[in-house]
Short mmCIF file of C-alpha atoms in Angstrom, two decimals:
data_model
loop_
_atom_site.label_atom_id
_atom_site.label_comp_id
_atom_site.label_asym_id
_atom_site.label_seq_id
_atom_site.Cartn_x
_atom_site.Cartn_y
_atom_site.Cartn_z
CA UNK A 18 -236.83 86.46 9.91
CA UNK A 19 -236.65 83.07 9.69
CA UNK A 20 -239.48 80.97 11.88
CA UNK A 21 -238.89 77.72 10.31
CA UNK A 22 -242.69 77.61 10.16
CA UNK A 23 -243.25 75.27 6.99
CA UNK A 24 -241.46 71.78 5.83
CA UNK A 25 -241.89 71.87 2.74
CA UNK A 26 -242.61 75.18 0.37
CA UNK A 27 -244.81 74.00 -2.76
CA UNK A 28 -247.46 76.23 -4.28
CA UNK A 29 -250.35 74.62 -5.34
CA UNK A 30 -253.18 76.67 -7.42
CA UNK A 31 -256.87 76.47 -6.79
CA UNK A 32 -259.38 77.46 -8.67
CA UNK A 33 -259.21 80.71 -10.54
CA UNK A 34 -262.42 81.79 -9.17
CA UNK A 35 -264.59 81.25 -5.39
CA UNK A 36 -264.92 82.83 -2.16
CA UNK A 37 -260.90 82.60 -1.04
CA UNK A 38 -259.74 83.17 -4.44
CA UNK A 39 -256.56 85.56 -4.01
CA UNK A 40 -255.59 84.19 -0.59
CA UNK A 41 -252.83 81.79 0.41
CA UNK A 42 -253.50 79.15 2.91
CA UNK A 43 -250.61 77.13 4.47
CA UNK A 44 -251.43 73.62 5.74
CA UNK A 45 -250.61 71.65 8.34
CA UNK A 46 -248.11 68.14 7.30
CA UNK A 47 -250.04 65.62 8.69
CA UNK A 48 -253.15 66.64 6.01
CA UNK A 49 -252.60 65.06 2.48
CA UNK A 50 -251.82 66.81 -0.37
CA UNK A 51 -251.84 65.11 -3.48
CA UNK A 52 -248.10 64.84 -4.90
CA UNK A 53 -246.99 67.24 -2.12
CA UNK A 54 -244.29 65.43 0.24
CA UNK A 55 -246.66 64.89 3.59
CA UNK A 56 -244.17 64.32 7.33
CA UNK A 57 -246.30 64.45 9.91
CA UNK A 58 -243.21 65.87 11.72
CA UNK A 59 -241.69 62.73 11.38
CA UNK A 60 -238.93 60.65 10.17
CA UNK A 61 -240.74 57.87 9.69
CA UNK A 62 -242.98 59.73 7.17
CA UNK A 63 -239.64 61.72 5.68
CA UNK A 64 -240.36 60.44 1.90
CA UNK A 65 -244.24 60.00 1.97
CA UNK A 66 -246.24 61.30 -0.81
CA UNK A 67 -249.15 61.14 -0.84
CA UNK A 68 -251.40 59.85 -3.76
CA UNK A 69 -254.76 61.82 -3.18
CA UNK A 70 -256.02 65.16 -1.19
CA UNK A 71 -257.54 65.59 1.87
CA UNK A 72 -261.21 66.25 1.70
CA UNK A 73 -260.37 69.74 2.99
CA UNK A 74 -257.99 70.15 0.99
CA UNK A 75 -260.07 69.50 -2.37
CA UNK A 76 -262.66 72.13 -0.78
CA UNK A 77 -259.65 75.00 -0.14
CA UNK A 78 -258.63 74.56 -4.08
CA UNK A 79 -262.45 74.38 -5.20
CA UNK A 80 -262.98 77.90 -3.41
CA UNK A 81 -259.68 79.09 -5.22
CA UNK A 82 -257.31 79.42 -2.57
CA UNK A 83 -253.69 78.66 -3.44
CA UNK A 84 -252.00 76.26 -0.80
CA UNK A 85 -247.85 77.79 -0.40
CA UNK A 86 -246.75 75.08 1.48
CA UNK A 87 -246.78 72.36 4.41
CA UNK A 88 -246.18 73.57 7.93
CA UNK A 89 -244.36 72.10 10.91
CA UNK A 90 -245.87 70.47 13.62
CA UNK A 91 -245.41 68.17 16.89
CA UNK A 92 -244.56 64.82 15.34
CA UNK A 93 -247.88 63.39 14.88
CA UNK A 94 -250.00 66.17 16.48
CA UNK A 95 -248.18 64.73 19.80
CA UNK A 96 -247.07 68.48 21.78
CA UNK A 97 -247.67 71.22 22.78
CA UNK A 98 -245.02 73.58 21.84
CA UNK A 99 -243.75 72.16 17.89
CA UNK A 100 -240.57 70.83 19.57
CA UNK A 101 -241.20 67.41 19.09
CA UNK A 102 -240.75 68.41 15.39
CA UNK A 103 -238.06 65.48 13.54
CA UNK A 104 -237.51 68.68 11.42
CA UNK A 105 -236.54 70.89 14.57
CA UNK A 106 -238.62 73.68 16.39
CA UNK A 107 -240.54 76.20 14.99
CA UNK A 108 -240.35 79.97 16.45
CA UNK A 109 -242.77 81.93 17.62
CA UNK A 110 -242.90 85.38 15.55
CA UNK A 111 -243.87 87.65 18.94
CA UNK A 112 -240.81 86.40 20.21
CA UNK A 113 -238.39 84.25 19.18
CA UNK A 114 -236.94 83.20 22.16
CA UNK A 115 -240.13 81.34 22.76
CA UNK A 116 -242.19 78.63 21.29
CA UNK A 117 -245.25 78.94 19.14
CA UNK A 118 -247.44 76.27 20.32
CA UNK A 119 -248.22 73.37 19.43
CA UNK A 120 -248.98 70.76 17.96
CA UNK A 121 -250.11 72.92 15.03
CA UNK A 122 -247.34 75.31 15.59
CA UNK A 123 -246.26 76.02 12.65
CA UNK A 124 -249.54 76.84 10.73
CA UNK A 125 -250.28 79.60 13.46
CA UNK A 126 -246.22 81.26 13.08
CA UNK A 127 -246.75 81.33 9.53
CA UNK A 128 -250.30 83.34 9.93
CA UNK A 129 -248.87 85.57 12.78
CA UNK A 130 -245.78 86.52 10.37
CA UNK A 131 -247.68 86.90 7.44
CA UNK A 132 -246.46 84.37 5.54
CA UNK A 133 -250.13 83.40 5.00
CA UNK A 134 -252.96 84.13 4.58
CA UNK A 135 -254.67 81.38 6.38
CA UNK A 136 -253.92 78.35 7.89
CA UNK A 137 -255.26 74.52 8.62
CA UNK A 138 -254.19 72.83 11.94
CA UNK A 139 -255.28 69.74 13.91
CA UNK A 140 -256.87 70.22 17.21
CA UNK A 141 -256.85 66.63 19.02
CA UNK A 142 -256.59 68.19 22.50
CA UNK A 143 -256.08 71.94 22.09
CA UNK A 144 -253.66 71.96 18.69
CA UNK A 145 -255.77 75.21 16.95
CA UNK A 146 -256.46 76.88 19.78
CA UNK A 147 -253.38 76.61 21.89
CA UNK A 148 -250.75 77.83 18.94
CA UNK A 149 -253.64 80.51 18.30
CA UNK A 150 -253.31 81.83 21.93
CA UNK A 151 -249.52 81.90 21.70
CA UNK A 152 -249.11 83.43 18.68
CA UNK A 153 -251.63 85.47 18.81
CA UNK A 154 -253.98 84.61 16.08
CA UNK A 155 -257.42 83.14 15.59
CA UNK A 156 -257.70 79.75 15.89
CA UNK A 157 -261.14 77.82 15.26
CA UNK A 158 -261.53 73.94 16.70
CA UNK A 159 -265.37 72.73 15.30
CA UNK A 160 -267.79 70.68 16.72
CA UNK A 161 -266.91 67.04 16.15
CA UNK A 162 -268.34 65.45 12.70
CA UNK A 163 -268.50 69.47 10.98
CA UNK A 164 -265.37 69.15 9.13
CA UNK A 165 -264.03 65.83 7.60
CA UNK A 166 -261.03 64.01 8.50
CA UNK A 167 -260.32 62.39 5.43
CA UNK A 168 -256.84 62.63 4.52
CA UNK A 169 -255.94 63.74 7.67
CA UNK A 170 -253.22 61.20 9.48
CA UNK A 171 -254.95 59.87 12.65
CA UNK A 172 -253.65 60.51 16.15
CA UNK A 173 -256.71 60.19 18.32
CA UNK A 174 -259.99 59.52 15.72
CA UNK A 175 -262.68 60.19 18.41
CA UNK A 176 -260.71 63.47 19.31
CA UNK A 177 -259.57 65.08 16.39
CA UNK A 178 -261.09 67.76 14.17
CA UNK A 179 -259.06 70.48 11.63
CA UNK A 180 -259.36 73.75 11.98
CA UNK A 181 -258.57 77.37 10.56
CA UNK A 182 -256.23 80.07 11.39
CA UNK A 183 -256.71 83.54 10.55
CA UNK A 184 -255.73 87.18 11.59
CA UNK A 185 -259.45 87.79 12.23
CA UNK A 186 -262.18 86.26 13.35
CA UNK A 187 -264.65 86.68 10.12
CA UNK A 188 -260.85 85.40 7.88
CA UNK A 189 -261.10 82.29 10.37
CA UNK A 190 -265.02 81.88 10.13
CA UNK A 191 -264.86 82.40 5.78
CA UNK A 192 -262.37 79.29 6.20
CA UNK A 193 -264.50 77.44 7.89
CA UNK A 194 -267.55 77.67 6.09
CA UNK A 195 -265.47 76.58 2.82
CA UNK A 196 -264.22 73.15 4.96
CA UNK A 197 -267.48 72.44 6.72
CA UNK A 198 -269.80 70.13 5.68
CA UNK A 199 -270.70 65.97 5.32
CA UNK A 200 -268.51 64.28 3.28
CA UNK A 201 -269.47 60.63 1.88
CA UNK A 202 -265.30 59.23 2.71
CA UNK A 203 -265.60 60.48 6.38
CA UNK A 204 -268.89 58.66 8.40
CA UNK A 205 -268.27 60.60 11.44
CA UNK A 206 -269.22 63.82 9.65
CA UNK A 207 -272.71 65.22 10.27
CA UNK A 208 -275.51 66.79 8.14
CA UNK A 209 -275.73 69.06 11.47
CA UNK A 210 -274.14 73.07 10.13
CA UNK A 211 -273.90 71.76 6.84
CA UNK A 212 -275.85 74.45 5.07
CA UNK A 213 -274.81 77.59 8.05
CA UNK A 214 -273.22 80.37 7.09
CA UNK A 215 -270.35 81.48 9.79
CA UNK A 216 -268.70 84.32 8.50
CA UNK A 217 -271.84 86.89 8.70
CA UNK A 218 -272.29 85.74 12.50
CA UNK A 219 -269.29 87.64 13.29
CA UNK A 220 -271.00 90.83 13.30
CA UNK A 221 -269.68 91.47 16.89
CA UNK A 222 -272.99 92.23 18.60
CA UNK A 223 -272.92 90.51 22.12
CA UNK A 224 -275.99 92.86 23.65
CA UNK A 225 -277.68 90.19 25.81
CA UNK A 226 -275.65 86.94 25.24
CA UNK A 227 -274.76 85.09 28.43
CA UNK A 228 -270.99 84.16 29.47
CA UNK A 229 -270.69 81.02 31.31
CA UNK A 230 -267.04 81.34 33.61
CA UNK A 231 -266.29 78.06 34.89
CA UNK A 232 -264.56 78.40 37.75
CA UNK A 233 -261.98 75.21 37.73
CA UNK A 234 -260.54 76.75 34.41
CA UNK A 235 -259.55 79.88 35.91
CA UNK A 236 -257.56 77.94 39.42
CA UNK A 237 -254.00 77.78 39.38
CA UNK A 238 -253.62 79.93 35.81
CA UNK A 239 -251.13 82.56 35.82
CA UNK A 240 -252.05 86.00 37.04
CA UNK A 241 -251.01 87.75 34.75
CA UNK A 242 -252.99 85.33 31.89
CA UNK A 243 -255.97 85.63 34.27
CA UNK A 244 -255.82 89.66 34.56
CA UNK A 245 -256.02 89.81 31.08
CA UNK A 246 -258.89 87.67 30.24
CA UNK A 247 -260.78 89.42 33.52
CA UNK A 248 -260.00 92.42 30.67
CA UNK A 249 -261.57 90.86 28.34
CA UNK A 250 -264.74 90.04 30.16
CA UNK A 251 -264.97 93.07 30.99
CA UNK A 252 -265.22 94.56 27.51
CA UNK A 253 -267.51 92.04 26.52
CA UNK A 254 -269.93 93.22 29.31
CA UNK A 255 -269.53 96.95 28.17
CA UNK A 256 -270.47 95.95 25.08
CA UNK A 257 -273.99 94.33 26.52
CA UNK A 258 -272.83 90.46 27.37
CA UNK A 259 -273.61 88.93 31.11
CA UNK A 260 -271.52 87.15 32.56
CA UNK A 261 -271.91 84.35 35.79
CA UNK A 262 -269.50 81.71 36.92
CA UNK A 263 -270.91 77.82 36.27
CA UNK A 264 -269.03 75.00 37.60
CA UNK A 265 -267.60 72.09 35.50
CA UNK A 266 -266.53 69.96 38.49
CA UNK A 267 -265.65 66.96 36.12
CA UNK A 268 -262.82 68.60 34.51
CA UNK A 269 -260.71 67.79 37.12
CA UNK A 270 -260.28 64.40 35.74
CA UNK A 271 -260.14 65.41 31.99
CA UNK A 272 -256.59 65.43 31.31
CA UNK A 273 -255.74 62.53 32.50
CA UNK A 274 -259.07 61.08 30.99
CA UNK A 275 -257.51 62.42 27.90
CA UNK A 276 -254.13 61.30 28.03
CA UNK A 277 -255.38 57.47 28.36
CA UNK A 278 -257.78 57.70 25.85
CA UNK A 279 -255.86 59.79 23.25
CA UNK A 280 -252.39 57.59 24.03
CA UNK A 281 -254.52 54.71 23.62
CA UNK A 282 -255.76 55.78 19.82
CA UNK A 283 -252.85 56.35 19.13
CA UNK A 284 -250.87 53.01 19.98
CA UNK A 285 -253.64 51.53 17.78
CA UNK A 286 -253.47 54.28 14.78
CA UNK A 287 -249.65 53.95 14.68
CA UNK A 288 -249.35 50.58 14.24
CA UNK A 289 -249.43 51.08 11.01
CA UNK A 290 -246.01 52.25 10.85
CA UNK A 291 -244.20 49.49 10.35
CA UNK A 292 -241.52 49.79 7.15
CA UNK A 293 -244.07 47.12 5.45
CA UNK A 294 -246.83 49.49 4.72
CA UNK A 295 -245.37 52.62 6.08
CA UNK A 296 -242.32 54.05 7.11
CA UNK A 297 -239.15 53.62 5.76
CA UNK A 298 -237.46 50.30 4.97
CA UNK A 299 -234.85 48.52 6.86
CA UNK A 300 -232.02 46.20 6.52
CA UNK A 301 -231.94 45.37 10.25
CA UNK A 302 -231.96 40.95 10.48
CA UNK A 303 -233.70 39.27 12.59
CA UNK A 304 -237.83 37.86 12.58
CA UNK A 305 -240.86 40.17 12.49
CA UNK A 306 -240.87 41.45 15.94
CA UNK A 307 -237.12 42.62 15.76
CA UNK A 308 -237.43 44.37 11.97
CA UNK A 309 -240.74 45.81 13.29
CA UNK A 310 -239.07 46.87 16.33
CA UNK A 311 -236.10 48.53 14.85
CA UNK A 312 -237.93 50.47 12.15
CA UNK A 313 -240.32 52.43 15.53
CA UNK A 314 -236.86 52.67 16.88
CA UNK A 315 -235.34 54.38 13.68
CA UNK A 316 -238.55 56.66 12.81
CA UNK A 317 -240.26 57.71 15.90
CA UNK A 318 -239.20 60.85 18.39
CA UNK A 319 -239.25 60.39 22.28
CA UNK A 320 -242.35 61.59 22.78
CA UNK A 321 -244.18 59.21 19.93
CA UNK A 322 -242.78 56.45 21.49
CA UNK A 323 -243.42 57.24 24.94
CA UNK A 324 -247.77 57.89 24.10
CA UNK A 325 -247.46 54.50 21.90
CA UNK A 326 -245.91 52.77 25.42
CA UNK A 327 -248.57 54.46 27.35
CA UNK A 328 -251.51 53.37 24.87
CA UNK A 329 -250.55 50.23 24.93
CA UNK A 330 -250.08 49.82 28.42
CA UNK A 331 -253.70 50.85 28.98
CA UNK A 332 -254.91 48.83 26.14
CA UNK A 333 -253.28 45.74 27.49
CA UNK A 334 -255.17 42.63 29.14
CA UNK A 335 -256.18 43.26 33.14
CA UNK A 336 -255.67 46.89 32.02
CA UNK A 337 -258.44 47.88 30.22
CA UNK A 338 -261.00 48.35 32.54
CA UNK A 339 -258.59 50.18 34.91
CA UNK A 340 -257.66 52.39 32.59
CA UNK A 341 -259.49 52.81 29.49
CA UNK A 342 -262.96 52.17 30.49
CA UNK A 343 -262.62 54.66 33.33
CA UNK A 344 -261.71 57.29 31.01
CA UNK A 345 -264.53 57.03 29.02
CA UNK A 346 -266.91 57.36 32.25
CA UNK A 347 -265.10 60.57 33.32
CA UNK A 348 -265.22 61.66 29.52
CA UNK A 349 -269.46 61.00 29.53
CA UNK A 350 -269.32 62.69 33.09
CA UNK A 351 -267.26 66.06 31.72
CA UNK A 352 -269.96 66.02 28.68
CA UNK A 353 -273.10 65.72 30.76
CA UNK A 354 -271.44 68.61 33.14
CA UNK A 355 -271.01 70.88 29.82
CA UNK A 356 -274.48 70.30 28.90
CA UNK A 357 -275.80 71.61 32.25
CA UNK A 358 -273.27 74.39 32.28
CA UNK A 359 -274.45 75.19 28.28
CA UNK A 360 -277.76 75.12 29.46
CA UNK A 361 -277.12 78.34 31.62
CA UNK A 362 -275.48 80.34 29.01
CA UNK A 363 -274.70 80.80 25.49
CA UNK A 364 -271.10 80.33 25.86
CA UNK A 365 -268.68 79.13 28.51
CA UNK A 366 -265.41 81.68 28.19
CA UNK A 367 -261.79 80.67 29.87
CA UNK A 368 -258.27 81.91 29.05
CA UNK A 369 -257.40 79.55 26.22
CA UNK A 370 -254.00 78.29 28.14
CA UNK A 371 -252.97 79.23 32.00
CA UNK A 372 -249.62 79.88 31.16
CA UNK A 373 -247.87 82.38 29.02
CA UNK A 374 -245.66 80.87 25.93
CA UNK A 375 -242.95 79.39 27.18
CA UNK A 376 -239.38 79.42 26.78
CA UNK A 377 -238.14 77.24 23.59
CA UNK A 378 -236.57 74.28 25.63
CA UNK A 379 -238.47 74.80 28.44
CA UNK A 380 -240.54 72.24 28.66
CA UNK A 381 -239.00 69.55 26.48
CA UNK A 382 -237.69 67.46 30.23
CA UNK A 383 -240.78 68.02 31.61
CA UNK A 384 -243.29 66.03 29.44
CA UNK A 385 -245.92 66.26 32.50
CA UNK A 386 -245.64 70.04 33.07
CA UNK A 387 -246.67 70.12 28.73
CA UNK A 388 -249.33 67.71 29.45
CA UNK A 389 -250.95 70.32 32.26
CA UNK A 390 -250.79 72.87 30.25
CA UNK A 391 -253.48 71.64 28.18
CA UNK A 392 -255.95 71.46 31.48
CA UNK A 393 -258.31 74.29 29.63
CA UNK A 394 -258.47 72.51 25.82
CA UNK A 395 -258.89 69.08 26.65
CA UNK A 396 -261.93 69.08 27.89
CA UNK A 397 -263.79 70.33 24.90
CA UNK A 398 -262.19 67.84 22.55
CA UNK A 399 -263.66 65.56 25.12
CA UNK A 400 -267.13 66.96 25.21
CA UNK A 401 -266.66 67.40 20.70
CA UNK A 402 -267.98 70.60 21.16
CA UNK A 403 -266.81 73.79 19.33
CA UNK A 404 -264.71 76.70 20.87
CA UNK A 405 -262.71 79.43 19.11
CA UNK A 406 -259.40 81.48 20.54
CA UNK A 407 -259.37 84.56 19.85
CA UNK A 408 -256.35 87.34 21.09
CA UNK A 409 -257.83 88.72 24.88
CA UNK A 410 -254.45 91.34 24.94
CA UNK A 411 -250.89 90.97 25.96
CA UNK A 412 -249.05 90.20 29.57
CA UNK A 413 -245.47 91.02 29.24
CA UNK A 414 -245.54 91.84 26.00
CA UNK A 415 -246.78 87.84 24.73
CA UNK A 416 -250.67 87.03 23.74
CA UNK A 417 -252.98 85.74 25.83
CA UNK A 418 -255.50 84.43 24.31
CA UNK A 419 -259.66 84.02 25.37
CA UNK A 420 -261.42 80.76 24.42
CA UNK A 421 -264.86 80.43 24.25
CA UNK A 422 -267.11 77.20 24.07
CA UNK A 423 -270.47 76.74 22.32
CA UNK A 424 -272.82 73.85 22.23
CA UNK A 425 -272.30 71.19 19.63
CA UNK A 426 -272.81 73.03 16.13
CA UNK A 427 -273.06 76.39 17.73
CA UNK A 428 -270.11 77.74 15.97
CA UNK A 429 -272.10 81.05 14.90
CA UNK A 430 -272.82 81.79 18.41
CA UNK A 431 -268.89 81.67 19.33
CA UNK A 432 -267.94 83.65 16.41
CA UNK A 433 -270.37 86.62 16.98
CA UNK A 434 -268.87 86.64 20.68
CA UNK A 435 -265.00 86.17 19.48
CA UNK A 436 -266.03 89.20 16.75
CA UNK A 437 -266.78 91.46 19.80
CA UNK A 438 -263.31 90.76 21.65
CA UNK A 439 -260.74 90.65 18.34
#
């Protein structure tokens, strides 16, 4: 079976001791890995090797894990299925007539077909959690500032955080508590869960922990997605959880509060790309503006270029405050509405994605039906809180997965309630 869930196949050893010693991790190719040919999904990034490894990276080989290879992804972390891929689409092992997710696609095939152990992704707006739900796999997305991005290629740097994959929740959680921690290269990271342990909380005792159900995440989801997270619930309150609805009335604006702000990063974090400092060189004539022009048009997809157009747009003069600054009051309003919802329960629970996987192709001339389909992750990239998706059961015979939110640094609370369902 071939998934085309990796780029490039290197092994790289860790240590020969340390708590993953004897496992294989696969990681995601927009995280650097010194000497190891890093894409991004991208042809603009085709030849780049990078000269030093990700903080994350440098923690995986300290613990002993042995990295087997670079997966595929949305080029630049920008999709939701791993279509976007310059390097073509990755398949999703339940069935390969559909896609895996995205953007970390790849990363979650190659944990669902065994071709690894565990996994590192990118979650910017759902890129863990949503290729966890498809695939059926565990997918982790941290509170904002718990992991370091260093080495990791920026999309959106208020947004982004990496993640683990695993088969199980306590695999997922002993992945995390290797990556976690401050790091003196990235200042965003926090002392905050530094010294927590995360793979003992998933001891899957739930007696007495409350379930927040916000009711806007459930509305217009499929009904066969929603049957089986009602399932799910369910379970959890045999086992001992409660469960109420909250409300979350903000999150009605979040993904287009997302889509500005995230498009708008990422005009600024690509600029970069240039064929001066990076991307590939070109013999096109002409001043600046047209060489500049004609390497973006060489090395970028359709949907790279379409966020950068978008970003910019909103960036621009008399556009700022329209666009930009609005999103950033809706993104403070969706935050203080999770804090009042968090304040209610231990942990807010949705299904991780209304839909089912879709189709491979599907969605690829419909770039606004992808960008719904993130309605349930957005919001918590938004708020930098934590969530986890864990496997809820099947509908038709494809995953469904159940996400569950904690407050900021809660991870062990979400991992004892994820042990309970997986």
């Amino acid at each position: 079976m071939s998934l085309d869930a990796f780029i490039t196949r290197e092994t790289i050893d860790g240590a020969d001791d340390g708590p993953l010693a004897g496992h294989t991790v696969a990681v995601k190719d927009n995280i650097s890995t010194d000497g190891v040919r890093t894409t991004c999904g991208s042809a603009m990034l085709d030849d780049y090797v990078p000269p030093y490894d990700a903080t994350v990276v440098e923690r995986l080989k300290d613990a002993g894990a042995t990295i087997v290879g670079k997966t595929n992804m949305d080029e630049f972390g920008m999709g939701t299925t791993t279509e976007t891929s310059a390097f073509g689409p990755t398949k999703n092992p339940v069935d390969e007539s559909r896609v895996p997710g995205g953007s970390s696609g790849g990363s979650a095939a190659a944990v669902a077909a065994g071709e690894a152990d565990f996994a590192l992704g990118s979650d910017t707006g759902g890129s863990v959690r949503c290729p966890a739900a498809f695939c059926g796999v565990v997918g982790i997305k941290p509170t904002y500032g718990l992991v370091s991005r260093y080495g990791l290629v920026a999309y959106a740097n208020s947004l982004e955080q990496i993640g683990p994959f695993a088969r199980t929740v306590e695999g997922a959680a002993e992945v995390l508590e290797v990556i976690a921690g401050p790091d003196d290269n990235d200042a965003t990271t926090r002392e905050e869960g530094a010294d927590a342990t995360y793979a003992d909380a998933a001891d899957g005792d739930v007696e007495g922990l409350t379930i927040g159900v916000p009711t806007e995440l459930i509305e217009g989801a499929d009904e066969r997605v929603v049957e089986t997270f009602e399932d799910a619930l369910a379970d959890l309150e045999a086992q001992g959880a409660e469960t109420h609805e909250v409300s979350l009335p903000s999150v009605e604006r979040a993904v287009q509060a997302y889509y500005v702000i995230a498009m708008s990063e990422a005009s600024s974090n690509l600029a970069r790309f240039d064929g001066v400092r990076y991307g590939p060189a070109t013999e096109a004539e002409g001043n600046w503006n047209e060489t500049f022009a004609a390497v973006r048009e060489e090395g970028f997809g359709d949907e790279v270029k379409r966020r950068i157009l978008l970003g910019t747009y909103a960036l621009s003069a008399g556009y700022h405050d329209k666009y930009y600054a609005k999103a950033q009051d809706a993104r403070a309003w969706l935050k203080q509405d999770f804090d009042e919802a968090l304040a209610e329960a231990d942990v807010l629970a949705s299904p991780t994605m209304p839909v089912l996987p879709f189709e491979l192709g599907e969605s690829l001339d419909d770039p606004l039906q992808m960008y719904l389909a993130d309605a349930n992750t957005v919001p918590v990239n938004l708020a930098n809180l934590p969530a986890i998706s864990v496997p809820a059961g099947e509908a038709d015979g494809l995953p469904v997965g159940l996400q569950l939110i904690g407050g900021a640094f809660d991870e062990r609370t979400i991992i004892r309630a994820a042990s309970a369902v997986a």
